[in-house]
mmCIF file of C-alpha atoms in Angstrom:
data_model
loop_
_atom_site.group_PDB
_atom_site.id
_atom_site.type_symbol
_atom_site.label_atom_id
_atom_site.label_comp_id
_atom_site.label_asym_id
_atom_site.label_seq_id
_atom_site.Cartn_x
_atom_site.Cartn_y
_atom_site.Cartn_z
ATOM 1 C CA UNK A 14 113.661 132.566 300.249
ATOM 2 C CA UNK A 15 111.122 135.371 299.857
ATOM 3 C CA UNK A 16 108.313 135.268 297.304
ATOM 4 C CA UNK A 17 108.514 138.087 294.708
ATOM 5 C CA UNK A 18 105.064 139.206 293.591
ATOM 6 C CA UNK A 19 104.878 140.657 290.100
ATOM 7 C CA UNK A 20 102.502 143.600 289.538
ATOM 8 C CA UNK A 21 101.222 141.770 286.478
ATOM 9 C CA UNK A 22 99.962 138.816 288.501
ATOM 10 C CA UNK A 23 96.515 139.075 289.982
ATOM 11 C CA UNK A 24 96.891 139.004 293.778
ATOM 12 C CA UNK A 25 93.523 137.260 294.157
ATOM 13 C CA UNK A 26 94.826 134.161 292.409
ATOM 14 C CA UNK A 27 98.260 134.220 294.057
ATOM 15 C CA UNK A 28 98.760 131.318 296.435
ATOM 16 C CA UNK A 29 99.459 132.443 299.973
ATOM 17 C CA UNK A 30 101.234 130.508 302.655
ATOM 18 C CA UNK A 31 99.901 130.719 306.193
ATOM 19 C CA UNK A 32 102.273 132.308 308.716
ATOM 20 C CA UNK A 33 102.345 129.046 310.702
ATOM 21 C CA UNK A 34 103.545 127.180 307.616
ATOM 22 C CA UNK A 35 106.215 129.835 307.054
ATOM 23 C CA UNK A 36 107.418 129.399 310.620
ATOM 24 C CA UNK A 37 107.517 125.614 310.326
ATOM 25 C CA UNK A 38 109.510 125.905 307.108
ATOM 26 C CA UNK A 39 112.042 128.239 308.693
ATOM 27 C CA UNK A 40 112.398 126.037 311.772
ATOM 28 C CA UNK A 41 112.837 122.902 309.664
ATOM 29 C CA UNK A 42 115.678 124.571 307.787
ATOM 30 C CA UNK A 43 117.408 126.031 310.830
ATOM 31 C CA UNK A 44 116.990 123.267 313.420
ATOM 32 C CA UNK A 45 118.528 119.805 313.106
ATOM 33 C CA UNK A 46 115.720 117.876 314.747
ATOM 34 C CA UNK A 47 117.499 114.505 314.698
ATOM 35 C CA UNK A 48 120.600 115.891 316.413
ATOM 36 C CA UNK A 49 118.490 117.926 318.841
ATOM 37 C CA UNK A 50 116.453 114.909 319.937
ATOM 38 C CA UNK A 51 119.576 112.836 320.562
ATOM 39 C CA UNK A 52 121.277 115.662 322.425
ATOM 40 C CA UNK A 53 118.240 115.943 324.698
ATOM 41 C CA UNK A 54 118.473 112.217 325.444
ATOM 42 C CA UNK A 55 122.133 112.595 326.385
ATOM 43 C CA UNK A 56 122.001 115.904 328.283
ATOM 44 C CA UNK A 57 118.521 115.627 329.835
ATOM 45 C CA UNK A 58 119.473 113.056 332.496
ATOM 46 C CA UNK A 59 122.337 115.273 333.670
ATOM 47 C CA UNK A 60 120.065 118.266 334.107
ATOM 48 C CA UNK A 61 117.627 116.070 336.023
ATOM 49 C CA UNK A 62 120.476 114.795 338.215
ATOM 50 C CA UNK A 63 121.501 118.396 338.890
ATOM 51 C CA UNK A 64 118.013 119.139 340.269
ATOM 52 C CA UNK A 65 118.124 116.064 342.498
ATOM 53 C CA UNK A 66 121.706 116.311 343.761
ATOM 54 C CA UNK A 67 122.161 120.107 343.480
ATOM 55 C CA UNK A 68 125.629 119.429 342.076
ATOM 56 C CA UNK A 69 126.808 122.007 339.515
ATOM 57 C CA UNK A 70 129.467 119.629 338.173
ATOM 58 C CA UNK A 71 126.684 117.550 336.631
ATOM 59 C CA UNK A 72 125.757 120.486 334.398
ATOM 60 C CA UNK A 73 129.379 120.789 333.268
ATOM 61 C CA UNK A 74 129.303 117.076 332.477
ATOM 62 C CA UNK A 75 126.735 117.899 329.793
ATOM 63 C CA UNK A 76 129.508 119.532 327.767
ATOM 64 C CA UNK A 77 131.475 116.280 327.805
ATOM 65 C CA UNK A 78 128.376 114.401 326.615
ATOM 66 C CA UNK A 79 127.679 116.778 323.727
ATOM 67 C CA UNK A 80 131.366 116.820 322.768
ATOM 68 C CA UNK A 81 131.213 113.027 322.414
ATOM 69 C CA UNK A 82 127.912 113.122 320.574
ATOM 70 C CA UNK A 83 128.775 115.659 317.861
ATOM 71 C CA UNK A 84 131.621 113.685 316.195
ATOM 72 C CA UNK A 85 129.762 110.410 316.798
ATOM 73 C CA UNK A 86 126.772 111.630 314.778
ATOM 74 C CA UNK A 87 128.682 113.516 312.104
ATOM 75 C CA UNK A 88 131.262 110.806 311.438
ATOM 76 C CA UNK A 89 129.090 107.744 312.279
ATOM 77 C CA UNK A 90 131.657 106.542 314.793
ATOM 78 C CA UNK A 91 131.563 103.064 316.351
ATOM 79 C CA UNK A 92 131.567 102.728 320.163
ATOM 80 C CA UNK A 93 135.270 101.817 320.229
ATOM 81 C CA UNK A 94 136.271 105.106 318.604
ATOM 82 C CA UNK A 95 133.877 107.015 320.868
ATOM 83 C CA UNK A 96 135.619 105.412 323.862
ATOM 84 C CA UNK A 97 139.037 106.574 322.601
ATOM 85 C CA UNK A 98 137.606 110.054 322.055
ATOM 86 C CA UNK A 99 136.271 109.993 325.625
ATOM 87 C CA UNK A 100 139.681 109.034 327.027
ATOM 88 C CA UNK A 101 141.355 111.816 325.034
ATOM 89 C CA UNK A 102 138.965 114.379 326.561
ATOM 90 C CA UNK A 103 139.592 113.139 330.106
ATOM 91 C CA UNK A 104 143.384 113.015 329.702
ATOM 92 C CA UNK A 105 143.557 116.493 328.158
ATOM 93 C CA UNK A 106 141.196 117.962 330.749
ATOM 94 C CA UNK A 107 143.145 116.373 333.605
ATOM 95 C CA UNK A 108 146.481 117.628 332.268
ATOM 96 C CA UNK A 109 145.219 121.197 331.836
ATOM 97 C CA UNK A 110 143.420 121.177 335.183
ATOM 98 C CA UNK A 111 146.538 120.032 337.064
ATOM 99 C CA UNK A 112 148.749 122.482 335.145
ATOM 100 C CA UNK A 113 146.455 125.477 335.753
ATOM 101 C CA UNK A 114 148.239 126.699 338.950
ATOM 102 C CA UNK A 115 151.519 126.895 336.981
ATOM 103 C CA UNK A 116 150.632 129.605 334.470
ATOM 104 C CA UNK A 117 153.475 129.182 331.925
ATOM 105 C CA UNK A 118 152.937 125.414 331.861
ATOM 106 C CA UNK A 119 149.202 125.860 331.385
ATOM 107 C CA UNK A 120 149.750 128.198 328.411
ATOM 108 C CA UNK A 121 152.203 125.772 326.786
ATOM 109 C CA UNK A 122 149.976 122.711 327.293
ATOM 110 C CA UNK A 123 146.918 124.560 326.004
ATOM 111 C CA UNK A 124 148.839 125.552 322.865
ATOM 112 C CA UNK A 125 149.995 121.940 322.457
ATOM 113 C CA UNK A 126 146.389 120.743 322.731
ATOM 114 C CA UNK A 127 145.398 123.239 320.037
ATOM 115 C CA UNK A 128 148.243 122.065 317.792
ATOM 116 C CA UNK A 129 147.310 118.391 318.175
ATOM 117 C CA UNK A 130 143.629 119.145 317.532
ATOM 118 C CA UNK A 131 144.543 120.241 314.007
ATOM 119 C CA UNK A 132 147.642 118.107 313.387
ATOM 120 C CA UNK A 133 145.504 114.963 313.369
ATOM 121 C CA UNK A 134 144.274 115.952 309.897
ATOM 122 C CA UNK A 135 147.614 114.635 308.650
ATOM 123 C CA UNK A 136 146.003 111.198 308.927
ATOM 124 C CA UNK A 137 142.503 112.183 307.798
ATOM 125 C CA UNK A 138 140.636 115.456 307.380
ATOM 126 C CA UNK A 139 137.826 114.344 309.716
ATOM 127 C CA UNK A 140 140.265 114.149 312.610
ATOM 128 C CA UNK A 141 139.765 117.927 312.845
ATOM 129 C CA UNK A 142 136.238 117.308 314.131
ATOM 130 C CA UNK A 143 137.515 114.886 316.746
ATOM 131 C CA UNK A 144 140.378 117.206 317.670
ATOM 132 C CA UNK A 145 138.110 120.218 318.087
ATOM 133 C CA UNK A 146 135.802 118.284 320.390
ATOM 134 C CA UNK A 147 138.711 117.206 322.557
ATOM 135 C CA UNK A 148 140.172 120.702 322.772
ATOM 136 C CA UNK A 149 136.918 122.591 323.444
ATOM 137 C CA UNK A 150 135.593 120.622 326.443
ATOM 138 C CA UNK A 151 139.053 120.117 327.962
ATOM 139 C CA UNK A 152 139.989 123.814 327.876
ATOM 140 C CA UNK A 153 136.530 125.036 328.816
ATOM 141 C CA UNK A 154 136.199 122.748 331.829
ATOM 142 C CA UNK A 155 139.793 123.269 332.998
ATOM 143 C CA UNK A 156 139.048 127.001 333.259
ATOM 144 C CA UNK A 157 135.418 126.751 334.381
ATOM 145 C CA UNK A 158 136.063 124.332 337.233
ATOM 146 C CA UNK A 159 138.681 126.608 338.819
ATOM 147 C CA UNK A 160 136.803 129.879 338.262
ATOM 148 C CA UNK A 161 136.220 131.664 341.560
ATOM 149 C CA UNK A 162 136.610 128.667 343.904
ATOM 150 C CA UNK A 163 139.259 127.276 346.219
ATOM 151 C CA UNK A 164 141.734 124.621 345.094
ATOM 152 C CA UNK A 165 140.000 121.942 347.192
ATOM 153 C CA UNK A 166 136.572 122.794 345.776
ATOM 154 C CA UNK A 167 137.951 122.802 342.231
ATOM 155 C CA UNK A 168 139.500 119.376 342.817
ATOM 156 C CA UNK A 169 136.208 118.033 344.155
ATOM 157 C CA UNK A 170 134.345 119.492 341.174
ATOM 158 C CA UNK A 171 136.792 117.933 338.701
ATOM 159 C CA UNK A 172 136.527 114.603 340.519
ATOM 160 C CA UNK A 173 132.728 114.593 340.206
ATOM 161 C CA UNK A 174 133.001 115.249 336.457
ATOM 162 C CA UNK A 175 135.529 112.448 335.928
ATOM 163 C CA UNK A 176 133.715 109.901 338.108
ATOM 164 C CA UNK A 177 130.344 110.671 336.488
ATOM 165 C CA UNK A 178 131.662 110.859 332.926
ATOM 166 C CA UNK A 179 131.155 107.159 332.063
ATOM 167 C CA UNK A 180 127.415 107.926 332.105
ATOM 168 C CA UNK A 181 127.923 110.334 329.184
ATOM 169 C CA UNK A 182 129.982 107.728 327.317
ATOM 170 C CA UNK A 183 127.341 105.043 327.864
ATOM 171 C CA UNK A 184 124.492 107.264 326.652
ATOM 172 C CA UNK A 185 126.318 108.315 323.478
ATOM 173 C CA UNK A 186 127.353 104.733 322.675
ATOM 174 C CA UNK A 187 123.777 103.549 323.250
ATOM 175 C CA UNK A 188 122.446 106.131 320.802
ATOM 176 C CA UNK A 189 124.993 105.116 318.166
ATOM 177 C CA UNK A 190 124.184 101.409 318.568
ATOM 178 C CA UNK A 191 120.459 102.144 318.345
ATOM 179 C CA UNK A 192 120.855 104.313 315.237
ATOM 180 C CA UNK A 193 123.100 101.777 313.536
ATOM 181 C CA UNK A 194 120.603 98.953 314.090
ATOM 182 C CA UNK A 195 117.745 101.127 312.918
ATOM 183 C CA UNK A 196 119.397 102.095 309.646
ATOM 184 C CA UNK A 197 121.020 98.653 309.349
ATOM 185 C CA UNK A 198 124.336 100.214 308.437
ATOM 186 C CA UNK A 199 127.888 99.777 309.585
ATOM 187 C CA UNK A 200 129.688 102.412 311.588
ATOM 188 C CA UNK A 201 132.363 104.403 309.805
ATOM 189 C CA UNK A 202 136.026 103.734 310.457
ATOM 190 C CA UNK A 203 137.267 106.160 307.773
ATOM 191 C CA UNK A 204 138.461 109.631 308.674
ATOM 192 C CA UNK A 205 138.736 110.963 305.144
ATOM 193 C CA UNK A 206 141.797 111.600 303.056
ATOM 194 C CA UNK A 207 144.932 112.979 304.726
ATOM 195 C CA UNK A 208 145.324 116.744 304.552
ATOM 196 C CA UNK A 209 148.453 117.861 302.709
ATOM 197 C CA UNK A 210 148.504 121.339 304.274
ATOM 198 C CA UNK A 211 148.093 120.379 307.927
ATOM 199 C CA UNK A 212 151.144 121.939 309.517
ATOM 200 C CA UNK A 213 150.404 125.625 308.909
ATOM 201 C CA UNK A 214 146.846 125.509 310.362
ATOM 202 C CA UNK A 215 148.148 123.497 313.319
ATOM 203 C CA UNK A 216 150.963 125.993 313.885
ATOM 204 C CA UNK A 217 148.581 128.956 313.565
ATOM 205 C CA UNK A 218 146.226 127.365 316.087
ATOM 206 C CA UNK A 219 149.043 126.751 318.553
ATOM 207 C CA UNK A 220 150.300 130.332 318.200
ATOM 208 C CA UNK A 221 146.843 131.829 318.637
ATOM 209 C CA UNK A 222 145.970 129.650 321.612
ATOM 210 C CA UNK A 223 149.310 130.291 323.318
ATOM 211 C CA UNK A 224 148.897 134.064 322.952
ATOM 212 C CA UNK A 225 145.325 133.846 324.226
ATOM 213 C CA UNK A 226 146.248 131.631 327.197
ATOM 214 C CA UNK A 227 149.220 133.841 328.089
ATOM 215 C CA UNK A 228 147.022 136.951 328.071
ATOM 216 C CA UNK A 229 144.363 135.251 330.184
ATOM 217 C CA UNK A 230 146.937 134.124 332.740
ATOM 218 C CA UNK A 231 148.805 137.436 332.898
ATOM 219 C CA UNK A 232 145.673 139.565 333.275
ATOM 220 C CA UNK A 233 143.577 136.988 335.169
ATOM 221 C CA UNK A 234 140.734 137.522 332.717
ATOM 222 C CA UNK A 235 137.358 136.231 333.854
ATOM 223 C CA UNK A 236 135.851 133.530 331.637
ATOM 224 C CA UNK A 237 139.207 133.197 329.878
ATOM 225 C CA UNK A 238 138.136 129.979 328.195
ATOM 226 C CA UNK A 239 136.188 132.094 325.718
ATOM 227 C CA UNK A 240 139.402 133.819 324.618
ATOM 228 C CA UNK A 241 141.221 130.514 324.020
ATOM 229 C CA UNK A 242 138.191 128.859 322.445
ATOM 230 C CA UNK A 243 137.714 131.803 320.062
ATOM 231 C CA UNK A 244 141.399 131.871 319.131
ATOM 232 C CA UNK A 245 141.286 128.234 318.016
ATOM 233 C CA UNK A 246 137.831 128.473 316.445
ATOM 234 C CA UNK A 247 138.806 131.231 314.020
ATOM 235 C CA UNK A 248 141.635 129.220 312.430
ATOM 236 C CA UNK A 249 139.616 127.482 309.710
ATOM 237 C CA UNK A 250 141.756 127.899 306.595
ATOM 238 C CA UNK A 251 143.186 130.941 304.847
ATOM 239 C CA UNK A 252 142.910 134.517 306.055
ATOM 240 C CA UNK A 253 139.670 135.193 304.169
ATOM 241 C CA UNK A 254 137.912 132.169 305.672
ATOM 242 C CA UNK A 255 139.205 132.978 309.155
ATOM 243 C CA UNK A 256 138.030 136.587 308.825
ATOM 244 C CA UNK A 257 134.574 135.359 307.848
ATOM 245 C CA UNK A 258 134.448 133.071 310.879
ATOM 246 C CA UNK A 259 135.413 135.923 313.201
ATOM 247 C CA UNK A 260 132.689 138.129 311.696
ATOM 248 C CA UNK A 261 130.094 135.453 312.439
ATOM 249 C CA UNK A 262 131.301 135.071 316.005
ATOM 250 C CA UNK A 263 131.432 138.827 316.539
ATOM 251 C CA UNK A 264 127.878 139.300 315.260
ATOM 252 C CA UNK A 265 126.645 136.388 317.375
ATOM 253 C CA UNK A 266 128.249 137.819 320.522
ATOM 254 C CA UNK A 267 127.227 141.431 319.858
ATOM 255 C CA UNK A 268 123.601 140.418 319.351
ATOM 256 C CA UNK A 269 123.182 137.390 321.610
ATOM 257 C CA UNK A 270 124.947 138.524 324.773
ATOM 258 C CA UNK A 271 123.159 141.877 325.287
ATOM 259 C CA UNK A 272 119.779 140.310 324.505
ATOM 260 C CA UNK A 273 120.434 137.543 327.027
ATOM 261 C CA UNK A 274 121.520 140.091 329.581
ATOM 262 C CA UNK A 275 118.385 142.207 329.029
ATOM 263 C CA UNK A 276 116.128 139.142 329.235
ATOM 264 C CA UNK A 277 117.841 138.161 332.479
ATOM 265 C CA UNK A 278 117.242 141.605 333.957
ATOM 266 C CA UNK A 279 113.518 141.170 333.381
ATOM 267 C CA UNK A 280 113.410 137.749 335.084
ATOM 268 C CA UNK A 281 114.037 136.813 338.718
ATOM 269 C CA UNK A 282 117.011 134.706 339.787
ATOM 270 C CA UNK A 283 116.062 131.056 339.567
ATOM 271 C CA UNK A 284 117.824 127.690 339.836
ATOM 272 C CA UNK A 285 115.318 126.233 337.391
ATOM 273 C CA UNK A 286 115.908 129.061 334.939
ATOM 274 C CA UNK A 287 119.663 128.653 335.299
ATOM 275 C CA UNK A 288 119.532 124.924 334.539
ATOM 276 C CA UNK A 289 117.236 125.411 331.543
ATOM 277 C CA UNK A 290 119.457 128.176 330.151
ATOM 278 C CA UNK A 291 122.576 126.008 330.541
ATOM 279 C CA UNK A 292 120.760 123.121 328.858
ATOM 280 C CA UNK A 293 119.707 125.365 325.972
ATOM 281 C CA UNK A 294 123.237 126.778 325.587
ATOM 282 C CA UNK A 295 124.639 123.240 325.423
ATOM 283 C CA UNK A 296 122.077 122.172 322.826
ATOM 284 C CA UNK A 297 123.043 125.083 320.539
ATOM 285 C CA UNK A 298 126.382 123.340 319.958
ATOM 286 C CA UNK A 299 124.669 120.717 317.834
ATOM 287 C CA UNK A 300 121.142 121.779 316.935
ATOM 288 C CA UNK A 301 121.421 124.517 314.279
ATOM 289 C CA UNK A 302 122.295 124.378 310.597
ATOM 290 C CA UNK A 303 123.881 127.834 310.432
ATOM 291 C CA UNK A 304 126.842 128.574 312.658
ATOM 292 C CA UNK A 305 125.944 132.215 313.219
ATOM 293 C CA UNK A 306 122.469 131.292 314.504
ATOM 294 C CA UNK A 307 123.777 128.636 316.862
ATOM 295 C CA UNK A 308 126.580 130.826 318.193
ATOM 296 C CA UNK A 309 124.307 133.835 318.671
ATOM 297 C CA UNK A 310 121.793 131.770 320.620
ATOM 298 C CA UNK A 311 124.590 130.189 322.641
ATOM 299 C CA UNK A 312 125.784 133.654 323.668
ATOM 300 C CA UNK A 313 122.184 134.578 324.521
ATOM 301 C CA UNK A 314 121.603 131.572 326.767
ATOM 302 C CA UNK A 315 124.982 131.819 328.504
ATOM 303 C CA UNK A 316 124.286 135.457 329.382
ATOM 304 C CA UNK A 317 120.798 134.467 330.494
ATOM 305 C CA UNK A 318 122.189 131.674 332.671
ATOM 306 C CA UNK A 319 124.593 134.115 334.317
ATOM 307 C CA UNK A 320 121.670 136.431 335.029
ATOM 308 C CA UNK A 321 119.659 133.633 336.621
ATOM 309 C CA UNK A 322 122.682 132.801 338.791
ATOM 310 C CA UNK A 323 122.995 136.409 339.930
ATOM 311 C CA UNK A 324 126.329 137.018 338.245
ATOM 312 C CA UNK A 325 125.361 139.009 335.184
ATOM 313 C CA UNK A 326 127.185 142.200 336.110
ATOM 314 C CA UNK A 327 129.584 142.947 333.266
ATOM 315 C CA UNK A 328 128.718 139.700 331.478
ATOM 316 C CA UNK A 329 127.985 141.402 328.167
ATOM 317 C CA UNK A 330 131.307 143.230 328.073
ATOM 318 C CA UNK A 331 133.305 140.164 329.158
ATOM 319 C CA UNK A 332 131.823 137.792 326.603
ATOM 320 C CA UNK A 333 132.017 140.209 323.672
ATOM 321 C CA UNK A 334 135.548 141.377 324.468
ATOM 322 C CA UNK A 335 136.776 137.800 325.012
ATOM 323 C CA UNK A 336 135.364 136.638 321.682
ATOM 324 C CA UNK A 337 136.925 139.563 319.823
ATOM 325 C CA UNK A 338 140.316 139.258 321.533
ATOM 326 C CA UNK A 339 140.545 135.524 320.896
ATOM 327 C CA UNK A 340 139.414 135.894 317.307
ATOM 328 C CA UNK A 341 141.957 138.641 316.693
ATOM 329 C CA UNK A 342 144.747 136.384 317.966
ATOM 330 C CA UNK A 343 143.518 133.732 315.543
ATOM 331 C CA UNK A 344 143.561 136.129 312.576
ATOM 332 C CA UNK A 345 147.039 137.402 313.422
ATOM 333 C CA UNK A 346 148.360 133.838 313.697
ATOM 334 C CA UNK A 347 146.847 132.884 310.318
ATOM 335 C CA UNK A 348 148.266 136.016 308.679
ATOM 336 C CA UNK A 349 151.738 135.417 310.137
ATOM 337 C CA UNK A 350 151.889 131.791 309.027
ATOM 338 C CA UNK A 351 150.696 132.724 305.528
ATOM 339 C CA UNK A 352 153.336 135.472 305.199
ATOM 340 C CA UNK A 353 156.136 133.193 306.424
ATOM 341 C CA UNK A 354 154.995 130.372 304.133
ATOM 342 C CA UNK A 355 154.911 132.646 301.071
ATOM 343 C CA UNK A 356 158.441 133.827 301.803
ATOM 344 C CA UNK A 357 159.648 130.241 302.124
ATOM 345 C CA UNK A 358 158.008 129.320 298.809
ATOM 346 C CA UNK A 359 159.588 132.312 297.061
ATOM 347 C CA UNK A 360 163.036 131.322 298.332
ATOM 348 C CA UNK A 361 162.668 127.667 297.353
ATOM 349 C CA UNK A 362 161.283 128.177 293.808
ATOM 350 C CA UNK A 363 164.272 130.015 292.280
ATOM 351 C CA UNK A 364 166.686 127.369 293.554
ATOM 352 C CA UNK A 365 164.479 124.633 292.085
#
């Protein structure tokens, strides 16, 4: 990545790259311009509608749109599959939203959603991508919509998201149809080969999410969706891989959240700034090649958005602690399932 200059090479004849060219090269490696442009097409109209209607639910709808777009682009999905994905998001969100007042039921259903998100790999490894992008928006919105508002206001907010959601589906399907015609290729209907070891990751995810949801409900943790999201996100394979994922998330939160908070302190509260920060945070879900960069910037923009909205007090501590707690639940669940599985294997082999 960095040029190494030998002392035996004459510096006068050494080719130098202008700083602007260096910056362009870095940006081209880090930013997925194709995905970013399509995400702007999908999310941009919702941000514009938020300015016109002053309806916060329209900003939350952007998460539904991006959650549809990510698997559609990665897996080259046809509109019919995108529509099924859309219905799965709405059904899961509705179930979790309605169950939220009954805390034990909410914890159980959230764990079930986490289990199903991974269990789909039994029929094809790429179902994990679809499952993740059902679980994430459903859990996030079920918590976000009810945060700090009355039951009637939460119901109205959820209704706006559901009624407006066909717009997100139409935009994503339109992009897929346009891209398919442009490249003159057929959409993919394959979800990869079935995963042999699907049950243990699914079980670990369910355990981690249940523990996270139970803690959130018992302690009434603010922004509890981050705990549940982090618990599921860390379960990516064996203990070593899960530990690596938690390290990336921890670094992203420890760097991004305080910087966003400090930037917000230097700027005045602003509805425009809030909308732009939310838009930027949503775009980080799809626009960066390296996970740690995207997650760090997402933490930055979420903290910045909270500052613009006047609610940044304690935001740094909440986000960082929630990420670490959720990730720890994920690691513990992976470790427990691995230990139990090894014991089962040891017992079965001698008898074989």
